[in-house]
């Protein structure tokens, strides 16, 4: 008789992770990711310079070309950035009404994470890691951790 501990059976099935190292997967996701990002940037009224920085420091000419023609394959870093930002957008719209959800990134925040800065300024300064932090913070607030 085995006395080893074991986890109880569960109906939980972990989600299958998308392999972003696969070019095929990135091809499948890139167009919709860019289109979602540009809609998010418009909803948040993000300046083009800031939008370029959120995408990882894109040149002006590339940014406007991508905006005009989103049919391209993004690198893992850029898809990850857009994923975090879209998750932030979704969490804000779950937590707050549409008006506040879209203004939230521009409002000074007293949470120690932001140290009085706006969430947008925090993400622009901290890049990918800051986006991940904001996403986790909002997911925790909505009970989705």
PDB file of C-alpha atoms in Angstrom:
ATOM      1  CA  UNK A   1       0.000   0.000   0.000  1.00  0.00           C
ATOM      2  CA  UNK A   2       1.432   3.347  -1.092  1.00  0.00           C
ATOM      3  CA  UNK A   3       1.231   6.191   1.400  1.00  0.00           C
ATOM      4  CA  UNK A   4       2.607   8.772  -1.038  1.00  0.00           C
ATOM      5  CA  UNK A   5       0.726  11.994  -1.249  1.00  0.00           C
ATOM      6  CA  UNK A   6      -0.966  12.817  -4.500  1.00  0.00           C
ATOM      7  CA  UNK A   7      -2.980  15.682  -5.828  1.00  0.00           C
ATOM      8  CA  UNK A   8      -6.720  15.105  -5.960  1.00  0.00           C
ATOM      9  CA  UNK A   9      -8.225  14.563  -9.375  1.00  0.00           C
ATOM     10  CA  UNK A  10      -9.465  17.708 -11.012  1.00  0.00           C
ATOM     11  CA  UNK A  11     -11.385  18.742 -14.088  1.00  0.00           C
ATOM     12  CA  UNK A  12      -8.923  21.582 -14.615  1.00  0.00           C
ATOM     13  CA  UNK A  13      -7.213  21.386 -17.983  1.00  0.00           C
ATOM     14  CA  UNK A  14      -4.292  23.748 -18.507  1.00  0.00           C
ATOM     15  CA  UNK A  15      -4.484  25.931 -21.592  1.00  0.00           C
ATOM     16  CA  UNK A  16      -2.240  24.957 -24.440  1.00  0.00           C
ATOM     17  CA  UNK A  17       0.398  27.657 -24.779  1.00  0.00           C
ATOM     18  CA  UNK A  18       0.974  29.309 -28.113  1.00  0.00           C
ATOM     19  CA  UNK A  19       4.521  28.755 -29.359  1.00  0.00           C
ATOM     20  CA  UNK A  20       5.553  32.274 -30.340  1.00  0.00           C
ATOM     21  CA  UNK A  21       8.868  30.930 -31.610  1.00  0.00           C
ATOM     22  CA  UNK A  22       6.893  29.316 -34.412  1.00  0.00           C
ATOM     23  CA  UNK A  23       6.762  31.601 -37.433  1.00  0.00           C
ATOM     24  CA  UNK A  24       3.436  30.028 -38.419  1.00  0.00           C
ATOM     25  CA  UNK A  25       1.888  31.060 -35.103  1.00  0.00           C
ATOM     26  CA  UNK A  26       3.293  34.578 -35.350  1.00  0.00           C
ATOM     27  CA  UNK A  27       1.950  34.868 -38.918  1.00  0.00           C
ATOM     28  CA  UNK A  28      -1.470  33.804 -37.651  1.00  0.00           C
ATOM     29  CA  UNK A  29      -1.486  36.329 -34.784  1.00  0.00           C
ATOM     30  CA  UNK A  30       0.373  39.373 -36.115  1.00  0.00           C
ATOM     31  CA  UNK A  31      -2.295  41.093 -38.221  1.00  0.00           C
ATOM     32  CA  UNK A  32      -4.980  40.897 -35.540  1.00  0.00           C
ATOM     33  CA  UNK A  33      -2.462  41.910 -32.853  1.00  0.00           C
ATOM     34  CA  UNK A  34      -1.525  45.060 -34.777  1.00  0.00           C
ATOM     35  CA  UNK A  35      -5.118  45.935 -35.584  1.00  0.00           C
ATOM     36  CA  UNK A  36      -6.017  45.513 -31.906  1.00  0.00           C
ATOM     37  CA  UNK A  37      -3.053  47.640 -30.850  1.00  0.00           C
ATOM     38  CA  UNK A  38      -4.006  50.513 -33.165  1.00  0.00           C
ATOM     39  CA  UNK A  39      -7.609  50.453 -31.898  1.00  0.00           C
ATOM     40  CA  UNK A  40      -6.323  50.418 -28.308  1.00  0.00           C
ATOM     41  CA  UNK A  41      -3.998  53.362 -29.015  1.00  0.00           C
ATOM     42  CA  UNK A  42      -6.937  55.306 -30.464  1.00  0.00           C
ATOM     43  CA  UNK A  43      -9.203  54.460 -27.498  1.00  0.00           C
ATOM     44  CA  UNK A  44      -6.527  55.507 -25.018  1.00  0.00           C
ATOM     45  CA  UNK A  45      -5.663  58.565 -27.153  1.00  0.00           C
ATOM     46  CA  UNK A  46      -1.993  57.654 -27.050  1.00  0.00           C
ATOM     47  CA  UNK A  47       0.299  59.958 -29.010  1.00  0.00           C
ATOM     48  CA  UNK A  48       2.009  58.311 -31.974  1.00  0.00           C
ATOM     49  CA  UNK A  49       5.440  58.782 -30.357  1.00  0.00           C
ATOM     50  CA  UNK A  50       4.249  56.943 -27.259  1.00  0.00           C
ATOM     51  CA  UNK A  51       2.555  54.238 -29.323  1.00  0.00           C
ATOM     52  CA  UNK A  52       5.827  53.657 -31.179  1.00  0.00           C
ATOM     53  CA  UNK A  53       7.642  53.319 -27.861  1.00  0.00           C
ATOM     54  CA  UNK A  54       5.036  50.880 -26.516  1.00  0.00           C
ATOM     55  CA  UNK A  55       5.760  48.730 -29.562  1.00  0.00           C
ATOM     56  CA  UNK A  56       9.420  48.636 -28.632  1.00  0.00           C
ATOM     57  CA  UNK A  57      10.884  51.739 -30.230  1.00  0.00           C
ATOM     58  CA  UNK A  58       9.621  51.633 -33.786  1.00  0.00           C
ATOM     59  CA  UNK A  59      10.701  54.312 -36.278  1.00  0.00           C
ATOM     60  CA  UNK A  60       8.087  56.801 -37.498  1.00  0.00           C
ATOM     61  CA  UNK A  61       8.157  55.528 -41.063  1.00  0.00           C
ATOM     62  CA  UNK A  62       7.749  51.899 -39.961  1.00  0.00           C
ATOM     63  CA  UNK A  63       4.962  52.813 -37.558  1.00  0.00           C
ATOM     64  CA  UNK A  64       2.888  54.571 -40.222  1.00  0.00           C
ATOM     65  CA  UNK A  65       3.600  51.782 -42.707  1.00  0.00           C
ATOM     66  CA  UNK A  66       2.411  49.196 -40.161  1.00  0.00           C
ATOM     67  CA  UNK A  67      -0.669  51.279 -39.444  1.00  0.00           C
ATOM     68  CA  UNK A  68      -1.508  51.453 -43.142  1.00  0.00           C
ATOM     69  CA  UNK A  69      -0.627  47.823 -43.848  1.00  0.00           C
ATOM     70  CA  UNK A  70      -0.781  45.508 -40.778  1.00  0.00           C
ATOM     71  CA  UNK A  71      -0.058  42.402 -42.882  1.00  0.00           C
ATOM     72  CA  UNK A  72       3.370  41.469 -41.537  1.00  0.00           C
ATOM     73  CA  UNK A  73       4.957  39.031 -39.139  1.00  0.00           C
ATOM     74  CA  UNK A  74       5.850  40.479 -35.751  1.00  0.00           C
ATOM     75  CA  UNK A  75       8.749  39.360 -33.592  1.00  0.00           C
ATOM     76  CA  UNK A  76       8.076  37.578 -30.300  1.00  0.00           C
ATOM     77  CA  UNK A  77       8.845  40.738 -28.303  1.00  0.00           C
ATOM     78  CA  UNK A  78       6.292  42.849 -30.154  1.00  0.00           C
ATOM     79  CA  UNK A  79       3.530  40.232 -30.013  1.00  0.00           C
ATOM     80  CA  UNK A  80       4.184  39.880 -26.280  1.00  0.00           C
ATOM     81  CA  UNK A  81       3.990  43.658 -25.788  1.00  0.00           C
ATOM     82  CA  UNK A  82       0.696  43.863 -27.664  1.00  0.00           C
ATOM     83  CA  UNK A  83      -0.655  40.897 -25.708  1.00  0.00           C
ATOM     84  CA  UNK A  84       0.091  42.602 -22.385  1.00  0.00           C
ATOM     85  CA  UNK A  85      -1.449  45.866 -23.557  1.00  0.00           C
ATOM     86  CA  UNK A  86      -4.615  44.190 -24.826  1.00  0.00           C
ATOM     87  CA  UNK A  87      -4.886  42.316 -21.523  1.00  0.00           C
ATOM     88  CA  UNK A  88      -4.571  45.637 -19.683  1.00  0.00           C
ATOM     89  CA  UNK A  89      -7.263  47.136 -21.918  1.00  0.00           C
ATOM     90  CA  UNK A  90      -9.603  44.206 -21.252  1.00  0.00           C
ATOM     91  CA  UNK A  91      -9.009  44.245 -17.486  1.00  0.00           C
ATOM     92  CA  UNK A  92      -9.673  47.993 -17.319  1.00  0.00           C
ATOM     93  CA  UNK A  93     -12.968  47.563 -19.169  1.00  0.00           C
ATOM     94  CA  UNK A  94     -13.965  44.790 -16.763  1.00  0.00           C
ATOM     95  CA  UNK A  95     -13.083  46.880 -13.695  1.00  0.00           C
ATOM     96  CA  UNK A  96     -14.330  50.304 -14.782  1.00  0.00           C
ATOM     97  CA  UNK A  97     -16.816  51.930 -17.110  1.00  0.00           C
ATOM     98  CA  UNK A  98     -15.638  52.654 -20.656  1.00  0.00           C
ATOM     99  CA  UNK A  99     -14.816  56.321 -20.009  1.00  0.00           C
ATOM    100  CA  UNK A 100     -12.631  55.714 -16.946  1.00  0.00           C
ATOM    101  CA  UNK A 101     -11.127  52.558 -18.464  1.00  0.00           C
ATOM    102  CA  UNK A 102      -9.820  54.536 -21.429  1.00  0.00           C
ATOM    103  CA  UNK A 103      -8.628  57.489 -19.306  1.00  0.00           C
ATOM    104  CA  UNK A 104      -6.957  55.339 -16.599  1.00  0.00           C
ATOM    105  CA  UNK A 105      -3.559  55.113 -18.330  1.00  0.00           C
ATOM    106  CA  UNK A 106      -3.309  58.939 -18.308  1.00  0.00           C
ATOM    107  CA  UNK A 107      -4.294  59.484 -14.665  1.00  0.00           C
ATOM    108  CA  UNK A 108      -1.637  59.921 -11.946  1.00  0.00           C
ATOM    109  CA  UNK A 109      -1.762  56.838  -9.746  1.00  0.00           C
ATOM    110  CA  UNK A 110      -1.028  56.643  -6.011  1.00  0.00           C
ATOM    111  CA  UNK A 111      -0.326  52.904  -6.052  1.00  0.00           C
ATOM    112  CA  UNK A 112       3.294  52.389  -4.878  1.00  0.00           C
ATOM    113  CA  UNK A 113       4.036  50.632  -8.179  1.00  0.00           C
ATOM    114  CA  UNK A 114       3.501  53.878 -10.081  1.00  0.00           C
ATOM    115  CA  UNK A 115       4.928  56.295  -7.474  1.00  0.00           C
ATOM    116  CA  UNK A 116       2.549  59.052  -8.525  1.00  0.00           C
ATOM    117  CA  UNK A 117       3.225  58.658 -12.252  1.00  0.00           C
ATOM    118  CA  UNK A 118       0.610  57.742 -14.793  1.00  0.00           C
ATOM    119  CA  UNK A 119       0.443  54.070 -15.772  1.00  0.00           C
ATOM    120  CA  UNK A 120       1.364  55.093 -19.330  1.00  0.00           C
ATOM    121  CA  UNK A 121       4.513  56.897 -18.131  1.00  0.00           C
ATOM    122  CA  UNK A 122       5.399  53.859 -16.020  1.00  0.00           C
ATOM    123  CA  UNK A 123       5.016  51.498 -18.999  1.00  0.00           C
ATOM    124  CA  UNK A 124       6.942  53.786 -21.334  1.00  0.00           C
ATOM    125  CA  UNK A 125       9.827  53.991 -18.870  1.00  0.00           C
ATOM    126  CA  UNK A 126       9.819  50.314 -17.886  1.00  0.00           C
ATOM    127  CA  UNK A 127       9.020  48.608 -21.176  1.00  0.00           C
ATOM    128  CA  UNK A 128       7.948  44.987 -21.327  1.00  0.00           C
ATOM    129  CA  UNK A 129       8.481  44.273 -17.620  1.00  0.00           C
ATOM    130  CA  UNK A 130       6.389  47.297 -16.625  1.00  0.00           C
ATOM    131  CA  UNK A 131       3.592  46.175 -18.963  1.00  0.00           C
ATOM    132  CA  UNK A 132       3.690  42.744 -17.350  1.00  0.00           C
ATOM    133  CA  UNK A 133       3.511  44.348 -13.881  1.00  0.00           C
ATOM    134  CA  UNK A 134       0.488  46.497 -14.810  1.00  0.00           C
ATOM    135  CA  UNK A 135      -1.235  43.477 -16.340  1.00  0.00           C
ATOM    136  CA  UNK A 136      -0.658  41.411 -13.188  1.00  0.00           C
ATOM    137  CA  UNK A 137      -1.827  44.265 -10.959  1.00  0.00           C
ATOM    138  CA  UNK A 138      -5.090  44.648 -12.875  1.00  0.00           C
ATOM    139  CA  UNK A 139      -5.664  40.901 -13.110  1.00  0.00           C
ATOM    140  CA  UNK A 140      -5.229  40.682  -9.337  1.00  0.00           C
ATOM    141  CA  UNK A 141      -7.696  43.541  -8.822  1.00  0.00           C
ATOM    142  CA  UNK A 142     -10.328  41.766 -10.850  1.00  0.00           C
ATOM    143  CA  UNK A 143      -9.661  38.466  -9.108  1.00  0.00           C
ATOM    144  CA  UNK A 144      -8.247  36.821 -12.213  1.00  0.00           C
ATOM    145  CA  UNK A 145      -4.829  35.761 -10.942  1.00  0.00           C
TER     146      UNK A 145
END
